[in-house]
Amino acid sequence: MRARVEVMLKQGVLDPQGEAVRAALGALGFAGVEAVRQGKLIEIDLAATDRAAAEAEVRAMCEKLLANTVIERYAVEIV
Amino acid sequence: MKAAVITFPGSNCDRDLAVAFAAAGADVARVWHKDTALPAGTDVVGIPGGFSFGDYLRCGAIAARAPIMAAVAAHAARGGFVIGICNGFQVLTEAGLLPGALMRNAGLRFVCKPVDLIVTGQSAFTDGWAQGARIRLPIAHHDGNYQAAPETLARLEGEGRVALRYAQNPNGAARDIAGVLSENRRVLGLMPHPERAIEAAQGGSDGAALFAALMGATAPA
């Protein structure tokens, strides 16, 4: 079973890297790029066979390590 | 004073920190991140600068979960002193021993230069400087942009736990914060490097007062 974890900065937290990407896209001539937010996508292969148990375990991983919940939010998808 | 300096893979200021403690007169033990206990009688734990675990995932995130960190947390919980410098500050926030987080510098550049700082918090670390004193220490970081929730920042200010503030903000840190103290004022995290400014040959010696003050605070009565 595979889990896909998306980690993004929380709304309201400034993202200087996303802002730099936005400026670079503008410099390349892509007009109308109003905002860019940059995050992480983490794929985890699991031995678990139970979806609910797998999701609960991955959520625990997010709380303990994968996300810093002071500044980041996360979403877990079992695929 | 017995000091323990932790080394993680990728730490690169651990020797400098050990030298700074020793120069102040401390007995210094070097401790590997896979150890699970601090040397008996440790007064101060030093978490050094560097790029622990290659800054993978987030700066300090993996080091904060290393085996030795449970012993560091227990040391802090019983009122022991802990100082985290640069990457060590990032490790302490990731470990939950200090509030907030260190984000990418607002200007996106690695900043490496001496900076002027204002001493704004009273503690065993900072009492070697006068309150309001202007001191100069080197910084060298890519992720020193201190951020915390507005209520956390208000609380830090209200309790006088902002130890040091930048005279000119180099990285976008909220309220110019360069270093913060724990609630009991015995854990300090700071981005500037006092261990790189302990003698004139390093370009400045303002950092020596921190180690001397700690030495005084831990001297037997």
mmCIF file with all atom_site columns, N, CA, C and O in Angstrom, chain A residues 7 9 13-17 19-21 40 42 63-68 70-72, chain B residues 57-58 61-62 65 93-94 99-108 145 147-149:
data_model
loop_
_atom_site.group_PDB
_atom_site.id
_atom_site.type_symbol
_atom_site.label_atom_id
_atom_site.label_alt_id
_atom_site.label_comp_id
_atom_site.label_asym_id
_atom_site.label_entity_id
_atom_site.label_seq_id
_atom_site.pdbx_PDB_ins_code
_atom_site.Cartn_x
_atom_site.Cartn_y
_atom_site.Cartn_z
_atom_site.occupancy
_atom_site.B_iso_or_equiv
_atom_site.pdbx_formal_charge
_atom_site.auth_seq_id
_atom_site.auth_comp_id
_atom_site.auth_asym_id
_atom_site.auth_atom_id
_atom_site.pdbx_PDB_model_num
ATOM 1   N N  . VAL A 1 7   ? 2.846  18.111 2.085   1.00 0.00 ? 7   VAL A N  1
ATOM 2   C CA . VAL A 1 7   ? 3.179  19.039 3.172   1.00 0.00 ? 7   VAL A CA 1
ATOM 3   C C  . VAL A 1 7   ? 3.304  20.438 2.576   1.00 0.00 ? 7   VAL A C  1
ATOM 4   O O  . VAL A 1 7   ? 4.078  20.651 1.632   1.00 0.00 ? 7   VAL A O  1
ATOM 5   N N  . LEU A 1 9   ? 3.237  24.865 3.504   1.00 0.00 ? 9   LEU A N  1
ATOM 6   C CA . LEU A 1 9   ? 3.215  25.904 4.535   1.00 0.00 ? 9   LEU A CA 1
ATOM 7   C C  . LEU A 1 9   ? 1.766  26.305 4.781   1.00 0.00 ? 9   LEU A C  1
ATOM 8   O O  . LEU A 1 9   ? 0.958  26.351 3.858   1.00 0.00 ? 9   LEU A O  1
ATOM 9   N N  . VAL A 1 13  ? 1.544  31.943 6.309   1.00 0.00 ? 13  VAL A N  1
ATOM 10  C CA . VAL A 1 13  ? 2.983  31.864 6.522   1.00 0.00 ? 13  VAL A CA 1
ATOM 11  C C  . VAL A 1 13  ? 3.659  32.268 5.208   1.00 0.00 ? 13  VAL A C  1
ATOM 12  O O  . VAL A 1 13  ? 3.363  31.699 4.154   1.00 0.00 ? 13  VAL A O  1
ATOM 13  N N  . LEU A 1 14  ? 4.511  33.254 5.260   1.00 0.00 ? 14  LEU A N  1
ATOM 14  C CA . LEU A 1 14  ? 5.182  33.721 4.044   1.00 0.00 ? 14  LEU A CA 1
ATOM 15  C C  . LEU A 1 14  ? 6.040  32.609 3.456   1.00 0.00 ? 14  LEU A C  1
ATOM 16  O O  . LEU A 1 14  ? 6.715  31.882 4.178   1.00 0.00 ? 14  LEU A O  1
ATOM 17  N N  . ASP A 1 15  ? 6.020  32.481 2.139   1.00 0.00 ? 15  ASP A N  1
ATOM 18  C CA . ASP A 1 15  ? 6.792  31.442 1.454   1.00 0.00 ? 15  ASP A CA 1
ATOM 19  C C  . ASP A 1 15  ? 7.774  32.123 0.500   1.00 0.00 ? 15  ASP A C  1
ATOM 20  O O  . ASP A 1 15  ? 7.459  32.359 -0.667  1.00 0.00 ? 15  ASP A O  1
ATOM 21  N N  . PRO A 1 16  ? 8.970  32.475 0.990   1.00 0.00 ? 16  PRO A N  1
ATOM 22  C CA . PRO A 1 16  ? 9.900  33.219 0.130   1.00 0.00 ? 16  PRO A CA 1
ATOM 23  C C  . PRO A 1 16  ? 10.320 32.437 -1.109  1.00 0.00 ? 16  PRO A C  1
ATOM 24  O O  . PRO A 1 16  ? 10.547 33.031 -2.172  1.00 0.00 ? 16  PRO A O  1
ATOM 25  N N  . GLN A 1 17  ? 10.368 31.108 -1.012  1.00 0.00 ? 17  GLN A N  1
ATOM 26  C CA . GLN A 1 17  ? 10.753 30.321 -2.193  1.00 0.00 ? 17  GLN A CA 1
ATOM 27  C C  . GLN A 1 17  ? 9.658  30.361 -3.254  1.00 0.00 ? 17  GLN A C  1
ATOM 28  O O  . GLN A 1 17  ? 9.929  30.525 -4.448  1.00 0.00 ? 17  GLN A O  1
ATOM 29  N N  . GLU A 1 19  ? 7.563  32.694 -3.658  1.00 0.00 ? 19  GLU A N  1
ATOM 30  C CA . GLU A 1 19  ? 7.564  34.058 -4.181  1.00 0.00 ? 19  GLU A CA 1
ATOM 31  C C  . GLU A 1 19  ? 8.671  34.232 -5.229  1.00 0.00 ? 19  GLU A C  1
ATOM 32  O O  . GLU A 1 19  ? 8.469  34.880 -6.262  1.00 0.00 ? 19  GLU A O  1
ATOM 33  N N  . ALA A 1 20  ? 9.825  33.602 -4.982  1.00 0.00 ? 20  ALA A N  1
ATOM 34  C CA . ALA A 1 20  ? 10.920 33.681 -5.960  1.00 0.00 ? 20  ALA A CA 1
ATOM 35  C C  . ALA A 1 20  ? 10.541 32.962 -7.255  1.00 0.00 ? 20  ALA A C  1
ATOM 36  O O  . ALA A 1 20  ? 10.871 33.420 -8.355  1.00 0.00 ? 20  ALA A O  1
ATOM 37  N N  . VAL A 1 21  ? 9.846  31.828 -7.123  1.00 0.00 ? 21  VAL A N  1
ATOM 38  C CA . VAL A 1 21  ? 9.395  31.098 -8.319  1.00 0.00 ? 21  VAL A CA 1
ATOM 39  C C  . VAL A 1 21  ? 8.384  31.947 -9.101  1.00 0.00 ? 21  VAL A C  1
ATOM 40  O O  . VAL A 1 21  ? 8.432  32.032 -10.330 1.00 0.00 ? 21  VAL A O  1
ATOM 41  N N  . LYS A 1 40  ? 6.044  20.013 -0.331  1.00 0.00 ? 40  LYS A N  1
ATOM 42  C CA . LYS A 1 40  ? 6.709  18.722 -0.530  1.00 0.00 ? 40  LYS A CA 1
ATOM 43  C C  . LYS A 1 40  ? 5.668  17.647 -0.774  1.00 0.00 ? 40  LYS A C  1
ATOM 44  O O  . LYS A 1 40  ? 4.572  17.686 -0.211  1.00 0.00 ? 40  LYS A O  1
ATOM 45  N N  . ILE A 1 42  ? 5.596  13.520 -0.396  1.00 0.00 ? 42  ILE A N  1
ATOM 46  C CA . ILE A 1 42  ? 6.357  12.383 0.130   1.00 0.00 ? 42  ILE A CA 1
ATOM 47  C C  . ILE A 1 42  ? 5.566  11.112 -0.131  1.00 0.00 ? 42  ILE A C  1
ATOM 48  O O  . ILE A 1 42  ? 4.394  11.018 0.264   1.00 0.00 ? 42  ILE A O  1
ATOM 49  N N  . GLU A 1 63  ? 2.745  13.902 12.292  1.00 0.00 ? 63  GLU A N  1
ATOM 50  C CA . GLU A 1 63  ? 2.795  14.661 13.547  1.00 0.00 ? 63  GLU A CA 1
ATOM 51  C C  . GLU A 1 63  ? 4.185  14.583 14.185  1.00 0.00 ? 63  GLU A C  1
ATOM 52  O O  . GLU A 1 63  ? 4.661  15.547 14.773  1.00 0.00 ? 63  GLU A O  1
ATOM 53  N N  . LYS A 1 64  ? 4.817  13.407 14.069  1.00 0.00 ? 64  LYS A N  1
ATOM 54  C CA . LYS A 1 64  ? 6.098  13.205 14.760  1.00 0.00 ? 64  LYS A CA 1
ATOM 55  C C  . LYS A 1 64  ? 7.300  13.697 13.968  1.00 0.00 ? 64  LYS A C  1
ATOM 56  O O  . LYS A 1 64  ? 8.317  14.053 14.548  1.00 0.00 ? 64  LYS A O  1
ATOM 57  N N  . LEU A 1 65  ? 7.228  13.668 12.640  1.00 0.00 ? 65  LEU A N  1
ATOM 58  C CA . LEU A 1 65  ? 8.433  13.972 11.859  1.00 0.00 ? 65  LEU A CA 1
ATOM 59  C C  . LEU A 1 65  ? 8.179  14.703 10.538  1.00 0.00 ? 65  LEU A C  1
ATOM 60  O O  . LEU A 1 65  ? 8.838  15.696 10.257  1.00 0.00 ? 65  LEU A O  1
ATOM 61  N N  . LEU A 1 66  ? 7.231  14.204 9.745   1.00 0.00 ? 66  LEU A N  1
ATOM 62  C CA . LEU A 1 66  ? 7.175  14.650 8.351   1.00 0.00 ? 66  LEU A CA 1
ATOM 63  C C  . LEU A 1 66  ? 6.777  16.116 8.197   1.00 0.00 ? 66  LEU A C  1
ATOM 64  O O  . LEU A 1 66  ? 7.202  16.767 7.248   1.00 0.00 ? 66  LEU A O  1
ATOM 65  N N  . ALA A 1 67  ? 5.958  16.625 9.115   1.00 0.00 ? 67  ALA A N  1
ATOM 66  C CA . ALA A 1 67  ? 5.560  18.034 9.042   1.00 0.00 ? 67  ALA A CA 1
ATOM 67  C C  . ALA A 1 67  ? 5.926  18.733 10.339  1.00 0.00 ? 67  ALA A C  1
ATOM 68  O O  . ALA A 1 67  ? 5.931  18.112 11.405  1.00 0.00 ? 67  ALA A O  1
ATOM 69  N N  . ASN A 1 68  ? 6.254  20.000 10.239  1.00 0.00 ? 68  ASN A N  1
ATOM 70  C CA . ASN A 1 68  ? 6.425  20.838 11.434  1.00 0.00 ? 68  ASN A CA 1
ATOM 71  C C  . ASN A 1 68  ? 5.135  21.633 11.563  1.00 0.00 ? 68  ASN A C  1
ATOM 72  O O  . ASN A 1 68  ? 4.931  22.611 10.849  1.00 0.00 ? 68  ASN A O  1
ATOM 73  N N  . VAL A 1 70  ? 4.039  23.696 13.452  1.00 0.00 ? 70  VAL A N  1
ATOM 74  C CA . VAL A 1 70  ? 4.104  25.119 13.801  1.00 0.00 ? 70  VAL A CA 1
ATOM 75  C C  . VAL A 1 70  ? 3.873  25.968 12.540  1.00 0.00 ? 70  VAL A C  1
ATOM 76  O O  . VAL A 1 70  ? 3.209  26.993 12.582  1.00 0.00 ? 70  VAL A O  1
ATOM 77  N N  . ILE A 1 71  ? 4.427  25.497 11.423  1.00 0.00 ? 71  ILE A N  1
ATOM 78  C CA . ILE A 1 71  ? 4.364  26.304 10.196  1.00 0.00 ? 71  ILE A CA 1
ATOM 79  C C  . ILE A 1 71  ? 3.753  25.558 9.011   1.00 0.00 ? 71  ILE A C  1
ATOM 80  O O  . ILE A 1 71  ? 3.457  26.172 7.994   1.00 0.00 ? 71  ILE A O  1
ATOM 81  N N  . GLU A 1 72  ? 3.558  24.239 9.145   1.00 0.00 ? 72  GLU A N  1
ATOM 82  C CA . GLU A 1 72  ? 3.115  23.455 7.990   1.00 0.00 ? 72  GLU A CA 1
ATOM 83  C C  . GLU A 1 72  ? 1.813  22.714 8.279   1.00 0.00 ? 72  GLU A C  1
ATOM 84  O O  . GLU A 1 72  ? 1.529  22.357 9.417   1.00 0.00 ? 72  GLU A O  1
ATOM 85  N N  . LEU B 2 57  ? 14.793 16.999 4.860   1.00 0.00 ? 57  LEU B N  1
ATOM 86  C CA . LEU B 2 57  ? 13.407 17.184 5.316   1.00 0.00 ? 57  LEU B CA 1
ATOM 87  C C  . LEU B 2 57  ? 13.197 18.630 5.771   1.00 0.00 ? 57  LEU B C  1
ATOM 88  O O  . LEU B 2 57  ? 12.507 19.375 5.112   1.00 0.00 ? 57  LEU B O  1
ATOM 89  N N  . ARG B 2 58  ? 13.739 19.014 6.918   1.00 0.00 ? 58  ARG B N  1
ATOM 90  C CA . ARG B 2 58  ? 13.779 20.415 7.376   1.00 0.00 ? 58  ARG B CA 1
ATOM 91  C C  . ARG B 2 58  ? 15.030 20.542 8.225   1.00 0.00 ? 58  ARG B C  1
ATOM 92  O O  . ARG B 2 58  ? 15.450 19.585 8.861   1.00 0.00 ? 58  ARG B O  1
ATOM 93  N N  . ALA B 2 61  ? 15.388 18.795 11.717  1.00 0.00 ? 61  ALA B N  1
ATOM 94  C CA . ALA B 2 61  ? 14.244 17.901 11.977  1.00 0.00 ? 61  ALA B CA 1
ATOM 95  C C  . ALA B 2 61  ? 14.695 16.492 12.361  1.00 0.00 ? 61  ALA B C  1
ATOM 96  O O  . ALA B 2 61  ? 14.140 15.886 13.277  1.00 0.00 ? 61  ALA B O  1
ATOM 97  N N  . ILE B 2 62  ? 15.677 15.981 11.669  1.00 0.00 ? 62  ILE B N  1
ATOM 98  C CA . ILE B 2 62  ? 16.080 14.591 11.924  1.00 0.00 ? 62  ILE B CA 1
ATOM 99  C C  . ILE B 2 62  ? 16.948 14.526 13.174  1.00 0.00 ? 62  ILE B C  1
ATOM 100 O O  . ILE B 2 62  ? 16.790 13.632 14.013  1.00 0.00 ? 62  ILE B O  1
ATOM 101 N N  . ARG B 2 65  ? 15.189 14.186 16.472  1.00 0.00 ? 65  ARG B N  1
ATOM 102 C CA . ARG B 2 65  ? 14.659 12.854 16.828  1.00 0.00 ? 65  ARG B CA 1
ATOM 103 C C  . ARG B 2 65  ? 15.781 11.846 17.052  1.00 0.00 ? 65  ARG B C  1
ATOM 104 O O  . ARG B 2 65  ? 15.527 10.642 17.129  1.00 0.00 ? 65  ARG B O  1
ATOM 105 N N  . THR B 2 93  ? 14.069 23.984 18.319  1.00 0.00 ? 93  THR B N  1
ATOM 106 C CA . THR B 2 93  ? 12.675 24.275 17.968  1.00 0.00 ? 93  THR B CA 1
ATOM 107 C C  . THR B 2 93  ? 12.006 23.015 17.427  1.00 0.00 ? 93  THR B C  1
ATOM 108 O O  . THR B 2 93  ? 10.866 22.712 17.771  1.00 0.00 ? 93  THR B O  1
ATOM 109 N N  . GLU B 2 94  ? 12.735 22.256 16.610  1.00 0.00 ? 94  GLU B N  1
ATOM 110 C CA . GLU B 2 94  ? 12.159 21.015 16.069  1.00 0.00 ? 94  GLU B CA 1
ATOM 111 C C  . GLU B 2 94  ? 11.874 20.006 17.187  1.00 0.00 ? 94  GLU B C  1
ATOM 112 O O  . GLU B 2 94  ? 10.953 19.205 17.088  1.00 0.00 ? 94  GLU B O  1
ATOM 113 N N  . PRO B 2 99  ? 9.878  27.430 21.443  1.00 0.00 ? 99  PRO B N  1
ATOM 114 C CA . PRO B 2 99  ? 8.751  27.650 20.538  1.00 0.00 ? 99  PRO B CA 1
ATOM 115 C C  . PRO B 2 99  ? 9.208  28.198 19.189  1.00 0.00 ? 99  PRO B C  1
ATOM 116 O O  . PRO B 2 99  ? 10.328 28.682 19.055  1.00 0.00 ? 99  PRO B O  1
ATOM 117 N N  . GLY B 2 100 ? 8.296  28.149 18.214  1.00 0.00 ? 100 GLY B N  1
ATOM 118 C CA . GLY B 2 100 ? 8.559  28.767 16.920  1.00 0.00 ? 100 GLY B CA 1
ATOM 119 C C  . GLY B 2 100 ? 9.297  27.853 15.966  1.00 0.00 ? 100 GLY B C  1
ATOM 120 O O  . GLY B 2 100 ? 9.473  26.667 16.220  1.00 0.00 ? 100 GLY B O  1
ATOM 121 N N  . ALA B 2 101 ? 9.724  28.442 14.840  1.00 0.00 ? 101 ALA B N  1
ATOM 122 C CA . ALA B 2 101 ? 10.420 27.695 13.794  1.00 0.00 ? 101 ALA B CA 1
ATOM 123 C C  . ALA B 2 101 ? 11.359 28.636 13.057  1.00 0.00 ? 101 ALA B C  1
ATOM 124 O O  . ALA B 2 101 ? 11.132 29.849 13.020  1.00 0.00 ? 101 ALA B O  1
ATOM 125 N N  . LEU B 2 102 ? 12.415 28.070 12.484  1.00 0.00 ? 102 LEU B N  1
ATOM 126 C CA . LEU B 2 102 ? 13.363 28.847 11.669  1.00 0.00 ? 102 LEU B CA 1
ATOM 127 C C  . LEU B 2 102 ? 13.091 28.535 10.214  1.00 0.00 ? 102 LEU B C  1
ATOM 128 O O  . LEU B 2 102 ? 13.253 27.390 9.782   1.00 0.00 ? 102 LEU B O  1
ATOM 129 N N  . MET B 2 103 ? 12.686 29.547 9.473   1.00 0.00 ? 103 MET B N  1
ATOM 130 C CA . MET B 2 103 ? 12.353 29.357 8.063   1.00 0.00 ? 103 MET B CA 1
ATOM 131 C C  . MET B 2 103 ? 13.455 29.904 7.171   1.00 0.00 ? 103 MET B C  1
ATOM 132 O O  . MET B 2 103 ? 14.378 30.571 7.622   1.00 0.00 ? 103 MET B O  1
ATOM 133 N N  . ARG B 2 104 ? 13.332 29.608 5.851   1.00 0.00 ? 104 ARG B N  1
ATOM 134 C CA . ARG B 2 104 ? 14.271 30.129 4.861   1.00 0.00 ? 104 ARG B CA 1
ATOM 135 C C  . ARG B 2 104 ? 14.380 31.649 4.987   1.00 0.00 ? 104 ARG B C  1
ATOM 136 O O  . ARG B 2 104 ? 13.375 32.326 5.180   1.00 0.00 ? 104 ARG B O  1
ATOM 137 N N  . ASN B 2 105 ? 15.604 32.175 4.893   1.00 0.00 ? 105 ASN B N  1
ATOM 138 C CA . ASN B 2 105 ? 15.809 33.627 4.949   1.00 0.00 ? 105 ASN B CA 1
ATOM 139 C C  . ASN B 2 105 ? 14.901 34.322 3.935   1.00 0.00 ? 105 ASN B C  1
ATOM 140 O O  . ASN B 2 105 ? 14.776 33.850 2.799   1.00 0.00 ? 105 ASN B O  1
ATOM 141 N N  . ALA B 2 106 ? 14.314 35.435 4.344   1.00 0.00 ? 106 ALA B N  1
ATOM 142 C CA . ALA B 2 106 ? 13.365 36.128 3.469   1.00 0.00 ? 106 ALA B CA 1
ATOM 143 C C  . ALA B 2 106 ? 14.019 36.522 2.146   1.00 0.00 ? 106 ALA B C  1
ATOM 144 O O  . ALA B 2 106 ? 13.378 36.514 1.104   1.00 0.00 ? 106 ALA B O  1
ATOM 145 N N  . GLY B 2 107 ? 15.325 36.859 2.176   1.00 0.00 ? 107 GLY B N  1
ATOM 146 C CA . GLY B 2 107 ? 16.023 37.247 0.955   1.00 0.00 ? 107 GLY B CA 1
ATOM 147 C C  . GLY B 2 107 ? 16.530 36.057 0.165   1.00 0.00 ? 107 GLY B C  1
ATOM 148 O O  . GLY B 2 107 ? 17.174 36.227 -0.884  1.00 0.00 ? 107 GLY B O  1
ATOM 149 N N  . LEU B 2 108 ? 16.275 34.840 0.655   1.00 0.00 ? 108 LEU B N  1
ATOM 150 C CA . LEU B 2 108 ? 16.642 33.573 0.019   1.00 0.00 ? 108 LEU B CA 1
ATOM 151 C C  . LEU B 2 108 ? 18.142 33.317 -0.037  1.00 0.00 ? 108 LEU B C  1
ATOM 152 O O  . LEU B 2 108 ? 18.578 32.265 -0.484  1.00 0.00 ? 108 LEU B O  1
ATOM 153 N N  . ASN B 2 145 ? 15.229 32.673 9.689   1.00 0.00 ? 145 ASN B N  1
ATOM 154 C CA . ASN B 2 145 ? 14.057 33.553 9.698   1.00 0.00 ? 145 ASN B CA 1
ATOM 155 C C  . ASN B 2 145 ? 13.084 33.036 10.766  1.00 0.00 ? 145 ASN B C  1
ATOM 156 O O  . ASN B 2 145 ? 12.270 32.160 10.493  1.00 0.00 ? 145 ASN B O  1
ATOM 157 N N  . GLN B 2 147 ? 10.094 32.503 13.064  1.00 0.00 ? 147 GLN B N  1
ATOM 158 C CA . GLN B 2 147 ? 8.667  32.793 12.985  1.00 0.00 ? 147 GLN B CA 1
ATOM 159 C C  . GLN B 2 147 ? 7.934  32.001 14.058  1.00 0.00 ? 147 GLN B C  1
ATOM 160 O O  . GLN B 2 147 ? 8.348  30.890 14.406  1.00 0.00 ? 147 GLN B O  1
ATOM 161 N N  . ALA B 2 148 ? 6.888  32.574 14.582  1.00 0.00 ? 148 ALA B N  1
ATOM 162 C CA . ALA B 2 148 ? 6.026  31.879 15.536  1.00 0.00 ? 148 ALA B CA 1
ATOM 163 C C  . ALA B 2 148 ? 4.652  32.515 15.442  1.00 0.00 ? 148 ALA B C  1
ATOM 164 O O  . ALA B 2 148 ? 4.495  33.594 14.857  1.00 0.00 ? 148 ALA B O  1
ATOM 165 N N  . ALA B 2 149 ? 3.661  31.831 15.999  1.00 0.00 ? 149 ALA B N  1
ATOM 166 C CA . ALA B 2 149 ? 2.296  32.363 15.991  1.00 0.00 ? 149 ALA B CA 1
ATOM 167 C C  . ALA B 2 149 ? 2.280  33.698 16.731  1.00 0.00 ? 149 ALA B C  1
ATOM 168 O O  . ALA B 2 149 ? 3.064  33.905 17.662  1.00 0.00 ? 149 ALA B O  1
#
